[in-house]
Amino acid sequence: MLSDDSAVEGVVFGDAGVISSLGKGGIHISSSTISVALSERLAAGHAASGQRFVALRSLAGPTRGCGYAVHRVAGAPDAVDACMPLFEAIGQKTFASARNPPT
């Protein structure tokens, strides 16, 4: 989870970044607060490298800090399905968005 578009771009697209080091079929889960434009660029960049991208938004519940969270996720259905055990382990409810990032 990084602070903004610039930080995410550097870590993902920079030298020895996520795209150059993540293997084919790998999944990048981004829970950073980023623009829609960068989310689309990440999805396209990963797709071009044979990887997958999932955007994760966590909404803390009233018992914040006590393990209660609801997640909204978007990505290719196969990538979201592969990540569901993780999402279920870190939160109480996960909603998959009907609108997926472009690939």
Short mmCIF file of C-alpha atoms in Angstrom, two decimals:
data_model
loop_
_atom_site.label_atom_id
_atom_site.label_comp_id
_atom_site.label_asym_id
_atom_site.label_seq_id
_atom_site.Cartn_x
_atom_site.Cartn_y
_atom_site.Cartn_z
CA MET A 1 0.00 0.00 0.00
CA LEU A 2 1.70 3.16 -1.22
CA SER A 3 0.81 6.82 -0.84
CA ASP A 4 0.05 8.03 -4.38
CA ASP A 5 0.36 7.54 -8.15
CA SER A 6 4.00 8.59 -8.26
CA ALA A 7 5.06 6.10 -5.59
CA VAL A 8 3.17 3.24 -7.25
CA GLU A 9 4.54 4.08 -10.71
CA GLY A 10 8.11 4.00 -9.41
CA VAL A 11 7.69 0.65 -7.67
CA VAL A 12 5.81 -1.01 -10.54
CA PHE A 13 7.41 0.46 -13.68
CA GLY A 14 10.86 1.42 -12.33
CA ASP A 15 14.12 -0.49 -12.72
CA ALA A 16 13.73 -3.92 -11.08
CA GLY A 17 10.09 -3.01 -10.48
CA VAL A 18 7.10 -5.28 -10.04
CA ILE A 19 6.40 -5.70 -13.77
CA SER A 20 9.98 -6.70 -14.57
CA SER A 21 10.26 -9.11 -11.64
CA LEU A 22 6.79 -10.67 -11.35
CA GLY A 23 6.56 -13.93 -13.27
CA LYS A 24 4.08 -14.70 -16.01
CA GLY A 25 0.66 -15.43 -14.53
CA GLY A 26 1.60 -13.57 -11.34
CA ILE A 27 -0.94 -11.29 -9.69
CA HIS A 28 -0.25 -7.76 -8.46
CA ILE A 29 -2.81 -6.71 -5.84
CA SER A 30 -2.86 -2.94 -5.40
CA SER A 31 -4.50 -1.48 -2.32
CA SER A 32 -2.98 1.97 -2.81
CA THR A 33 -5.10 5.06 -3.35
CA ILE A 34 -4.42 5.79 -7.01
CA SER A 35 -6.14 7.39 -9.98
CA VAL A 36 -8.35 5.50 -12.39
CA ALA A 37 -5.87 6.35 -15.15
CA LEU A 38 -3.01 4.68 -13.28
CA SER A 39 -5.16 1.66 -12.43
CA GLU A 40 -5.91 1.25 -16.14
CA ARG A 41 -2.21 1.67 -17.00
CA LEU A 42 -1.27 -0.96 -14.41
CA ALA A 43 -3.83 -3.41 -15.79
CA ALA A 44 -2.57 -2.86 -19.34
CA GLY A 45 1.10 -3.10 -18.33
CA HIS A 46 0.59 -6.34 -16.45
CA ALA A 47 -1.49 -7.81 -19.28
CA ALA A 48 1.27 -6.97 -21.78
CA SER A 49 3.71 -8.87 -19.52
CA GLY A 50 1.43 -11.90 -19.12
CA GLN A 51 0.55 -10.93 -15.55
CA ARG A 52 -2.70 -10.01 -13.81
CA PHE A 53 -3.78 -6.97 -11.81
CA VAL A 54 -6.38 -6.74 -9.04
CA ALA A 55 -7.43 -3.46 -7.42
CA LEU A 56 -8.40 -3.83 -3.75
CA ARG A 57 -10.20 -1.23 -1.67
CA SER A 58 -10.64 -1.92 2.02
CA LEU A 59 -13.34 -0.28 4.10
CA ALA A 60 -12.73 -0.60 7.82
CA GLY A 61 -15.77 -1.28 9.96
CA PRO A 62 -16.77 0.20 13.29
CA THR A 63 -14.38 -2.13 15.09
CA ARG A 64 -11.39 -0.82 13.15
CA GLY A 65 -8.24 -2.42 14.39
CA CYS A 66 -10.13 -5.54 15.46
CA GLY A 67 -9.95 -7.32 12.13
CA TYR A 68 -13.23 -6.17 10.62
CA ALA A 69 -13.01 -5.04 7.01
CA VAL A 70 -15.09 -5.12 3.88
CA HIS A 71 -13.27 -5.30 0.53
CA ARG A 72 -14.25 -4.15 -2.93
CA VAL A 73 -12.10 -5.77 -5.63
CA ALA A 74 -11.85 -5.39 -9.39
CA GLY A 75 -9.87 -7.37 -11.91
CA ALA A 76 -10.11 -10.25 -14.31
CA PRO A 77 -12.47 -12.86 -12.82
CA ASP A 78 -9.78 -15.57 -12.77
CA ALA A 79 -7.40 -13.29 -10.88
CA VAL A 80 -10.06 -12.24 -8.37
CA ASP A 81 -11.04 -15.89 -7.84
CA ALA A 82 -7.41 -16.87 -7.24
CA CYS A 83 -7.10 -14.14 -4.59
CA MET A 84 -10.38 -14.84 -2.77
CA PRO A 85 -8.81 -17.05 -0.05
CA LEU A 86 -6.52 -14.14 0.84
CA PHE A 87 -9.36 -11.60 0.82
CA GLU A 88 -11.47 -13.89 3.01
CA ALA A 89 -8.58 -14.27 5.46
CA ILE A 90 -8.04 -10.54 5.89
CA GLY A 91 -11.66 -9.37 5.97
CA GLN A 92 -15.22 -10.38 6.66
CA LYS A 93 -16.80 -9.63 3.27
CA THR A 94 -15.49 -9.18 -0.28
CA PHE A 95 -17.48 -7.70 -3.15
CA ALA A 96 -16.20 -8.16 -6.69
CA SER A 97 -16.91 -5.20 -8.93
CA ALA A 98 -19.00 -5.77 -12.04
CA ARG A 99 -16.61 -3.47 -13.88
CA ASN A 100 -13.13 -4.90 -14.26
CA PRO A 101 -9.97 -2.97 -15.20
CA PRO A 102 -9.15 -3.30 -18.90
CA THR A 103 -6.70 -5.98 -19.94
#
